[in-house]
PDB file of C-alpha atoms in Angstrom:
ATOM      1  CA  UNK A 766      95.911 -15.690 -56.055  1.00 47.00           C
ATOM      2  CA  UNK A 767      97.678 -16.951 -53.196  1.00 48.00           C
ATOM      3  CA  UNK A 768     101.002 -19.370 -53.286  1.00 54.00           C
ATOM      4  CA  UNK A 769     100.675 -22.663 -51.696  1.00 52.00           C
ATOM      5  CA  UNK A 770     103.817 -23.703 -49.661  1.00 62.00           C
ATOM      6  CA  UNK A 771     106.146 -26.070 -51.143  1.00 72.00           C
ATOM      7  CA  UNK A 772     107.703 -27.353 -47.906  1.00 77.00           C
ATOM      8  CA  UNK A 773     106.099 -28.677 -44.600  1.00 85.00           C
ATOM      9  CA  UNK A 774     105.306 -25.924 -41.774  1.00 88.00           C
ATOM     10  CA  UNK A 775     105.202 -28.466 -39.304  1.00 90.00           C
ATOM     11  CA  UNK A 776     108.146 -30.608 -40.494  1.00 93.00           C
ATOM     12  CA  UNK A 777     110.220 -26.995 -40.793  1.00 93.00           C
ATOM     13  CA  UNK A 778     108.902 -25.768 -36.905  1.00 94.00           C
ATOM     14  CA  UNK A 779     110.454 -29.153 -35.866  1.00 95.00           C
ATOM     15  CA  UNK A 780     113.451 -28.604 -37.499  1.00 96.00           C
ATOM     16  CA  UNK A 781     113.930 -24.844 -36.131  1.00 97.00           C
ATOM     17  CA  UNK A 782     112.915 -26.511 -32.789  1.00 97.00           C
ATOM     18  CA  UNK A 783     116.486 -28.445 -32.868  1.00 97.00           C
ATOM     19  CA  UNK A 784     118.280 -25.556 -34.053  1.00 97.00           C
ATOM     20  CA  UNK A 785     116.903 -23.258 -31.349  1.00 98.00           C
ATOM     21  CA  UNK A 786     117.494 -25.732 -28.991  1.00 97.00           C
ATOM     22  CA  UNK A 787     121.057 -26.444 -30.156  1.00 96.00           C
ATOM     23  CA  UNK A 788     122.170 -23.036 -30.054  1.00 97.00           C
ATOM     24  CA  UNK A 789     120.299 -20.942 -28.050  1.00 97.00           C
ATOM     25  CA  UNK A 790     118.141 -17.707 -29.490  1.00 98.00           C
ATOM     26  CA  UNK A 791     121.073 -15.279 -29.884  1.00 97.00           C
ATOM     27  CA  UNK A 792     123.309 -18.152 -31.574  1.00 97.00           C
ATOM     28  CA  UNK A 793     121.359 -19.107 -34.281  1.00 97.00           C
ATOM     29  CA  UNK A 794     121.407 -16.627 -36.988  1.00 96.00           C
ATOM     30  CA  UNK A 795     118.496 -15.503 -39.789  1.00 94.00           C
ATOM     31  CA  UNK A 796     121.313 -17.799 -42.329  1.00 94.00           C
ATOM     32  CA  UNK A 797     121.095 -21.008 -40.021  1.00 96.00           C
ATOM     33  CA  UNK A 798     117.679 -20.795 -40.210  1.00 96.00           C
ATOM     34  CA  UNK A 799     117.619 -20.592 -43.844  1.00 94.00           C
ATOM     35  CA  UNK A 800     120.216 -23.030 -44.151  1.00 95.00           C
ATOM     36  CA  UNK A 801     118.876 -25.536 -41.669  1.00 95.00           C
ATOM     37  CA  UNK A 802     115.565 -25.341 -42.365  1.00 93.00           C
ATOM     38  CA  UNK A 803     115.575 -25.167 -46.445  1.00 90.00           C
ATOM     39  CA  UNK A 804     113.340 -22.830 -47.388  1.00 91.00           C
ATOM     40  CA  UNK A 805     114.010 -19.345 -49.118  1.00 89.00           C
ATOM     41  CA  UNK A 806     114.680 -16.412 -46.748  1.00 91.00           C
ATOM     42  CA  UNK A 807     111.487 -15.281 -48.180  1.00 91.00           C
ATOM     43  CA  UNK A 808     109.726 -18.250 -47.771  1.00 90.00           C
ATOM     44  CA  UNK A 809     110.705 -17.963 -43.911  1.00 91.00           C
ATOM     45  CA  UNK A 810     109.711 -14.046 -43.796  1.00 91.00           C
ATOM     46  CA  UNK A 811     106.557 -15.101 -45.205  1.00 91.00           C
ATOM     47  CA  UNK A 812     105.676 -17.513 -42.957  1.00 90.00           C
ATOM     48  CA  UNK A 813     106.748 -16.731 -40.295  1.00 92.00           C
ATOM     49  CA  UNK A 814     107.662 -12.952 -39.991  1.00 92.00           C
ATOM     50  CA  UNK A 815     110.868 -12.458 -38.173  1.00 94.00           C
ATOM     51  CA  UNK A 816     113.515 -15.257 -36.020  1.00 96.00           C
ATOM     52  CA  UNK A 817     111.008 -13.690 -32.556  1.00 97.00           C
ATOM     53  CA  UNK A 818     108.185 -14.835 -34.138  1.00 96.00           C
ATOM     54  CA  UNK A 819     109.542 -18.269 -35.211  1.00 97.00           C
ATOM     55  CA  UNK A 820     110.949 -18.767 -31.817  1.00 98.00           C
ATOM     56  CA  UNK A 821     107.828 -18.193 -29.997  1.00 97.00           C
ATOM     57  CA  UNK A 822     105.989 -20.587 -32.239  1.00 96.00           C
ATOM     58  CA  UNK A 823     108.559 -23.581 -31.702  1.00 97.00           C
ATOM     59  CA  UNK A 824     108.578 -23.049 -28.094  1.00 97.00           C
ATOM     60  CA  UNK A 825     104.760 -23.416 -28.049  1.00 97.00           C
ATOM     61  CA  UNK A 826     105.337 -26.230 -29.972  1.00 96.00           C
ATOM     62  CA  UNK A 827     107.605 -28.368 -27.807  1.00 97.00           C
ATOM     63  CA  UNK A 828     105.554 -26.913 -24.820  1.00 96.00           C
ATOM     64  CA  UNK A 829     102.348 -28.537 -26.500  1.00 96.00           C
ATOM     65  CA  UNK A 830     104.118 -31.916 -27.488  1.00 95.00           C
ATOM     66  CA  UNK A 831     105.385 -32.480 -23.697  1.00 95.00           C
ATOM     67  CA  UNK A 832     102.199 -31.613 -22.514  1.00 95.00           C
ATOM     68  CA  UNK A 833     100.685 -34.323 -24.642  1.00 95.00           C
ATOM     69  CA  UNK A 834     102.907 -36.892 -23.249  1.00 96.00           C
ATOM     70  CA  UNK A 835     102.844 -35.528 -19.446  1.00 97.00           C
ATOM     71  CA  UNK A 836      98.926 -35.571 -19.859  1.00 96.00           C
ATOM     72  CA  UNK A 837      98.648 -39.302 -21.099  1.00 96.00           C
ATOM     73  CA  UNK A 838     101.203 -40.353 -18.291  1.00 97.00           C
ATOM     74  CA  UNK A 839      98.602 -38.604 -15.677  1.00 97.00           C
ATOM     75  CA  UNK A 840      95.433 -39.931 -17.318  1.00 96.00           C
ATOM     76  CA  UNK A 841      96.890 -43.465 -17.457  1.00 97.00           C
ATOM     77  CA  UNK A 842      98.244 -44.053 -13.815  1.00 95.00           C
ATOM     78  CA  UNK A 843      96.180 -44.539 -11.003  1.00 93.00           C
ATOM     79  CA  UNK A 844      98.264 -43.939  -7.658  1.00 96.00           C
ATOM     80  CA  UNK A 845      99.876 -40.872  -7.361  1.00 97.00           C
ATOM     81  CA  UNK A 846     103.065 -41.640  -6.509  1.00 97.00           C
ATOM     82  CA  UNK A 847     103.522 -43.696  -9.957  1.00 97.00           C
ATOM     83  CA  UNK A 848     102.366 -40.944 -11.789  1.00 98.00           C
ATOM     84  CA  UNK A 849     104.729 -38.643 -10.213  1.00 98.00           C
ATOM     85  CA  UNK A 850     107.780 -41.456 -10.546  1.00 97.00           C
ATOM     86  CA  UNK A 851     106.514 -42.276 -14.506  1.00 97.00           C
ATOM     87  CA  UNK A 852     106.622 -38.167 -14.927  1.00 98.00           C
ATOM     88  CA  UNK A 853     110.131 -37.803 -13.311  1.00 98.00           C
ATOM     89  CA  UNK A 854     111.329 -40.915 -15.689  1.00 97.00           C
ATOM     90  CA  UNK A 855     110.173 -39.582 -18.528  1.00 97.00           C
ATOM     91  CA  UNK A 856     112.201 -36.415 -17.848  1.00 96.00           C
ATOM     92  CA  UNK A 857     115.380 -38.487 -17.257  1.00 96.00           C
ATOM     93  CA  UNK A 858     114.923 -40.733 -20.223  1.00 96.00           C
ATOM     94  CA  UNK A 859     114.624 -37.412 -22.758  1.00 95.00           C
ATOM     95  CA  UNK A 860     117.502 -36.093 -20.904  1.00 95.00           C
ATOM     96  CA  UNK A 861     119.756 -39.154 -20.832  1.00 94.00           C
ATOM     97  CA  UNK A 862     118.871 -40.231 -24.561  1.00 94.00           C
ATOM     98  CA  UNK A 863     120.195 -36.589 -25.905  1.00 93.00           C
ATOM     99  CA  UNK A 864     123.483 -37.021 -26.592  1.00 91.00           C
ATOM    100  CA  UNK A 865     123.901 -33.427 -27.557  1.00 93.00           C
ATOM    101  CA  UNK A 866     123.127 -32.228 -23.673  1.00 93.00           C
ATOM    102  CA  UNK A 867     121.139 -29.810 -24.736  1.00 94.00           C
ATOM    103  CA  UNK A 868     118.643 -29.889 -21.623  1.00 93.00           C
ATOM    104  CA  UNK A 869     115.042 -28.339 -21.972  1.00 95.00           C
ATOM    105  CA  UNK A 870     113.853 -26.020 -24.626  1.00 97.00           C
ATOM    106  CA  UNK A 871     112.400 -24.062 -22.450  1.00 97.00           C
ATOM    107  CA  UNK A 872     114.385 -23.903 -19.622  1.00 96.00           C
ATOM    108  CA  UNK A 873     117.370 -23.108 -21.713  1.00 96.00           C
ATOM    109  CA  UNK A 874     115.164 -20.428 -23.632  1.00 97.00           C
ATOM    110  CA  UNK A 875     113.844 -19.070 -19.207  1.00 97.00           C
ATOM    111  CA  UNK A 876     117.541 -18.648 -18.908  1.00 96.00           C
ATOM    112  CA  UNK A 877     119.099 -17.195 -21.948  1.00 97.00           C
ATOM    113  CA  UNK A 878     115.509 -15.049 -23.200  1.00 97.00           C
ATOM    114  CA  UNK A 879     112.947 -14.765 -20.555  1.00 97.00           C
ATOM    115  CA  UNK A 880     114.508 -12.073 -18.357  1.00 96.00           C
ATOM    116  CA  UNK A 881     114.541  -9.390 -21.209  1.00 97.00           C
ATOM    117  CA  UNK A 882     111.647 -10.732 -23.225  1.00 98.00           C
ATOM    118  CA  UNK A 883     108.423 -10.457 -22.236  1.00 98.00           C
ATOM    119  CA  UNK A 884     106.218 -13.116 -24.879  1.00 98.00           C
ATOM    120  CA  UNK A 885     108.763 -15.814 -23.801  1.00 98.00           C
ATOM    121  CA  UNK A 886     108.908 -14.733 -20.173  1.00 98.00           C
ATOM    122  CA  UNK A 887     104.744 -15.349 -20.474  1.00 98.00           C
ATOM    123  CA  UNK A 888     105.604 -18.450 -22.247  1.00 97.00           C
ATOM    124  CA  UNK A 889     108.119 -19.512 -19.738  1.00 97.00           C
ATOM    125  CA  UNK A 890     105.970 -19.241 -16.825  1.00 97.00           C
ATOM    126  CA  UNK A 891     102.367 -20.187 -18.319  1.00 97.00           C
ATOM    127  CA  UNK A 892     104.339 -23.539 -18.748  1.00 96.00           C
ATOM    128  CA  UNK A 893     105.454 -23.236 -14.939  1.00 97.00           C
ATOM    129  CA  UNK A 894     102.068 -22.798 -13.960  1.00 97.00           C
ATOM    130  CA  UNK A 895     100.674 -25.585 -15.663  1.00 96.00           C
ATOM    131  CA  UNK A 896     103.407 -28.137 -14.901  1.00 96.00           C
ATOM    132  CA  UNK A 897     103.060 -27.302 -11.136  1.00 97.00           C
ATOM    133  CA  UNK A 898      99.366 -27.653 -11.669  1.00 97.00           C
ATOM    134  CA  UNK A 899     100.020 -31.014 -13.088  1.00 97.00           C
ATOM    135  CA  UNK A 900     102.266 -32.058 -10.035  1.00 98.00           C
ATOM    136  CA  UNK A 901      99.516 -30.680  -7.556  1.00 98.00           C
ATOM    137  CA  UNK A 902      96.543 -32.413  -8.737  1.00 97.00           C
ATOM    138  CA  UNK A 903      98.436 -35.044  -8.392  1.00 98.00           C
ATOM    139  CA  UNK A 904      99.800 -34.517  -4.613  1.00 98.00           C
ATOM    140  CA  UNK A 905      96.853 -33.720  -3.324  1.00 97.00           C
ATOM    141  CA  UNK A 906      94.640 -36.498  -5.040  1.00 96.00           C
ATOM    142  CA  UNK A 907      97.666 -38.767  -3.222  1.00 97.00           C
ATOM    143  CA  UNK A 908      97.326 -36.911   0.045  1.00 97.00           C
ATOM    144  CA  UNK A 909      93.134 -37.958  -0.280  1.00 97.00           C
ATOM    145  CA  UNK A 910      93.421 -41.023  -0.822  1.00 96.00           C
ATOM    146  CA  UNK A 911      95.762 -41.227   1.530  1.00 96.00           C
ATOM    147  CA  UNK A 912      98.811 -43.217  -0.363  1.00 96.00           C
ATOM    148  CA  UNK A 913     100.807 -39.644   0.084  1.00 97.00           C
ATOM    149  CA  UNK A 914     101.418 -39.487   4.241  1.00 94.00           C
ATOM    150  CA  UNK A 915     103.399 -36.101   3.719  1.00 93.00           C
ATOM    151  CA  UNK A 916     100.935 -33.584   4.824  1.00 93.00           C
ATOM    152  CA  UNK A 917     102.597 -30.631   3.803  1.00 95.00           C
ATOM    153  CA  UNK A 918     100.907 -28.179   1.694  1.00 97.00           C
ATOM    154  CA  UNK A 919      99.742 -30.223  -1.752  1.00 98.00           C
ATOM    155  CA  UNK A 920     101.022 -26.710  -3.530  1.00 98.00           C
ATOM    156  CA  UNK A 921     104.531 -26.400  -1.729  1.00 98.00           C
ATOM    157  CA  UNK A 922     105.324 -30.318  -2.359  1.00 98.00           C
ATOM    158  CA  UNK A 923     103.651 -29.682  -6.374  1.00 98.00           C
ATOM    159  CA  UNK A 924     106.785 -26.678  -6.336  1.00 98.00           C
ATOM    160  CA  UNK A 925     109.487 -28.686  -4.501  1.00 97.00           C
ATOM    161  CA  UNK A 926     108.651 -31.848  -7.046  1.00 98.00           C
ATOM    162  CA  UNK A 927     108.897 -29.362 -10.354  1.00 97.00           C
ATOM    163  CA  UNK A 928     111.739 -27.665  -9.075  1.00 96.00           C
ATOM    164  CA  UNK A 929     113.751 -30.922  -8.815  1.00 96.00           C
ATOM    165  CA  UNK A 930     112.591 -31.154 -12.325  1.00 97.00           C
ATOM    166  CA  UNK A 931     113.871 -28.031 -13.506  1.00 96.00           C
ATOM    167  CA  UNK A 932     117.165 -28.855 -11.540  1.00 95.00           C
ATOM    168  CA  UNK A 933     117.392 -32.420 -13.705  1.00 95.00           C
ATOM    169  CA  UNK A 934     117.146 -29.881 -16.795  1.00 95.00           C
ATOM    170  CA  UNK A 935     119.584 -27.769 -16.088  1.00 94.00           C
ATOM    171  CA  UNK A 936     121.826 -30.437 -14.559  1.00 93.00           C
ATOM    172  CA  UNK A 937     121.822 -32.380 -18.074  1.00 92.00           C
ATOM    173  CA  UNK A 938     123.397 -30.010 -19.928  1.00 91.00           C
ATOM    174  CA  UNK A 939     126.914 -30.872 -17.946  1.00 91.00           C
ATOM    175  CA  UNK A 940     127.013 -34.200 -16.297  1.00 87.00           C
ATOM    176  CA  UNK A 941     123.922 -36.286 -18.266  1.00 81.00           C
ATOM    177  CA  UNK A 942     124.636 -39.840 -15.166  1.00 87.00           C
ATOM    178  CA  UNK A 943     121.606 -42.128 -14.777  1.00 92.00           C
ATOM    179  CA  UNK A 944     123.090 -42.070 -10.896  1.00 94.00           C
ATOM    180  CA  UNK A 945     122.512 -38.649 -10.719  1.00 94.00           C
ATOM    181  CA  UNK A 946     118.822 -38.633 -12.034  1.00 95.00           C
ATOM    182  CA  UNK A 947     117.836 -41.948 -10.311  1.00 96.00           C
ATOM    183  CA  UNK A 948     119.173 -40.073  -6.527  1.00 96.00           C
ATOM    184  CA  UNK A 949     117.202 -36.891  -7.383  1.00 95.00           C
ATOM    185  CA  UNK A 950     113.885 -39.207  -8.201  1.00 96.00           C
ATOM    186  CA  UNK A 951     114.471 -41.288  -5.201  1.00 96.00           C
ATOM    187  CA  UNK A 952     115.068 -38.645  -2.761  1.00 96.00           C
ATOM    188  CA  UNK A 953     111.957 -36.328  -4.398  1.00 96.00           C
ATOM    189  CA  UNK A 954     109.419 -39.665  -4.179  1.00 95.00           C
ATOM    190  CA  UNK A 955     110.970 -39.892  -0.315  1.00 95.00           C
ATOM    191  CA  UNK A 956     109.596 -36.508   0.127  1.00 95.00           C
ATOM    192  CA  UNK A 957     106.008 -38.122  -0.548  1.00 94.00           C
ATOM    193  CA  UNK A 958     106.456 -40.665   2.580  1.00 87.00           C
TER     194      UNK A 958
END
C-alpha cells in the first residue's frame, strides 16, 4: 500500500519557488532544499525525483500563476492601451514590492539555465511566446479599433512592449526606483500614439 504525504506539495513547490528564485539553480543545493522546504531527502526524491525535476515544476508553476493574473487583467479591460498600462503596472508593482531584488523567476532562470538546458530553454521561450501573444492581441485589437494610431506591425510593437518588460526584470535586480519603471511605461505607452 501506498504512503500518503504528510506535508503539502503545493505549499512545498511554493516554498522551493522562493528558494530557486533567491539563489539561482546552481546556488541552491539538494541540503537547502531539504532544509528549506522540510521534508525528508527522501520525501523530496520521492516526489519529486531530482533538484531538475523540481525546478522545472516550480518554474511552470510561477509561469501558470502570472498567467492567471496577466489573463484576468486582459479579460477585464476594455481599451487596449489600459490593458497594456494595467499589465506593465503589475510588473512594476511585483518588482518594486520585492525587497529582496530578486527580479523574475524566469528571466533569472533564461539567464543563468536556459542556454545549456534544453526543458527550461522550452520553458523559457513557450512563456516568450505566449506573453508576446498576449501583448499582440492586444496591439492589434487597439490598432482596429483604432485607439492605437501607431501602425507599425501589431507583432513588432507586441516584441518592443515585452522586451521593455523583460528589461524592467532584469533592471530590478540592481536599481528597484519607481522613476525608473514609471519612464520605461511612459515612454513604451508613447510608442502606442
Amino acid at each position: 500500500m501506498a504512503r500518503t504525504k504528510d506535508f503539502d506539495e503545493q505549499e512545498v513547490l511554493a516554498r522551493a519557488i522562493q528558494l530557486f528564485w533567491l539563489k539561482g539553480y546552481n546556488g541552491t543545493s539538494m541540503q537547502d532544499l531539504v532544509t528549506h522546504l522540510g521534508i525528508s531527502r527522501s520525501s523530496l526524491y520521492d516526489t519529486y525525483t531530482d533538484k531538475h525535476t523540481l525546478f522545472l515544476k516550480a518554474l511552470e508553476s510561477y509561469r501558470k500563476a502570472g498567467e492567471a493574473r496577466i489573463r484576468d487583467i486582459v479579460e477585464h479591460t476594455d481599451s487596449a492601451k489600459e490593458t497594456i498600462r494595467k499589465l506593465l503596472e503589475l510588473v512594476t508593482r511585483d518588482l518594486l514590492s520585492d525587497q529582496q531584488q530578486k527580479g523574475c523567476f524566469i528571466v533569472n532562470a533564461e539567464v543563468e539555465v536556459a542556454a545549456h538546458d534544453k526543458e527550461v530553454s522550452e520553458l523559457v521561450c513557450s512563456n516568450d511566446r505566449k506573453m508576446e501573444e498576449v501583448f499582440f492581441q492586444v496591439v492589434q485589437k487597439g490598432q482596429q479599433s483604432g485607439e492605437i494610431k501607431n501602425r507599425e506591425d501589431a507583432r513588432a510593437l507586441a516584441r518592443f512592449i515585452f522586451n521593455s518588460v523583460k528589461g524592467m526584470r532584469v533592471t530590478a535586480r540592481s536599481a528597484a526606483d519607481s522613476g525608473i519603471f514609471g519612464d520605461i511605461i511612459a515612454l513604451t505607452i508613447s510608442v502606442l500614439q
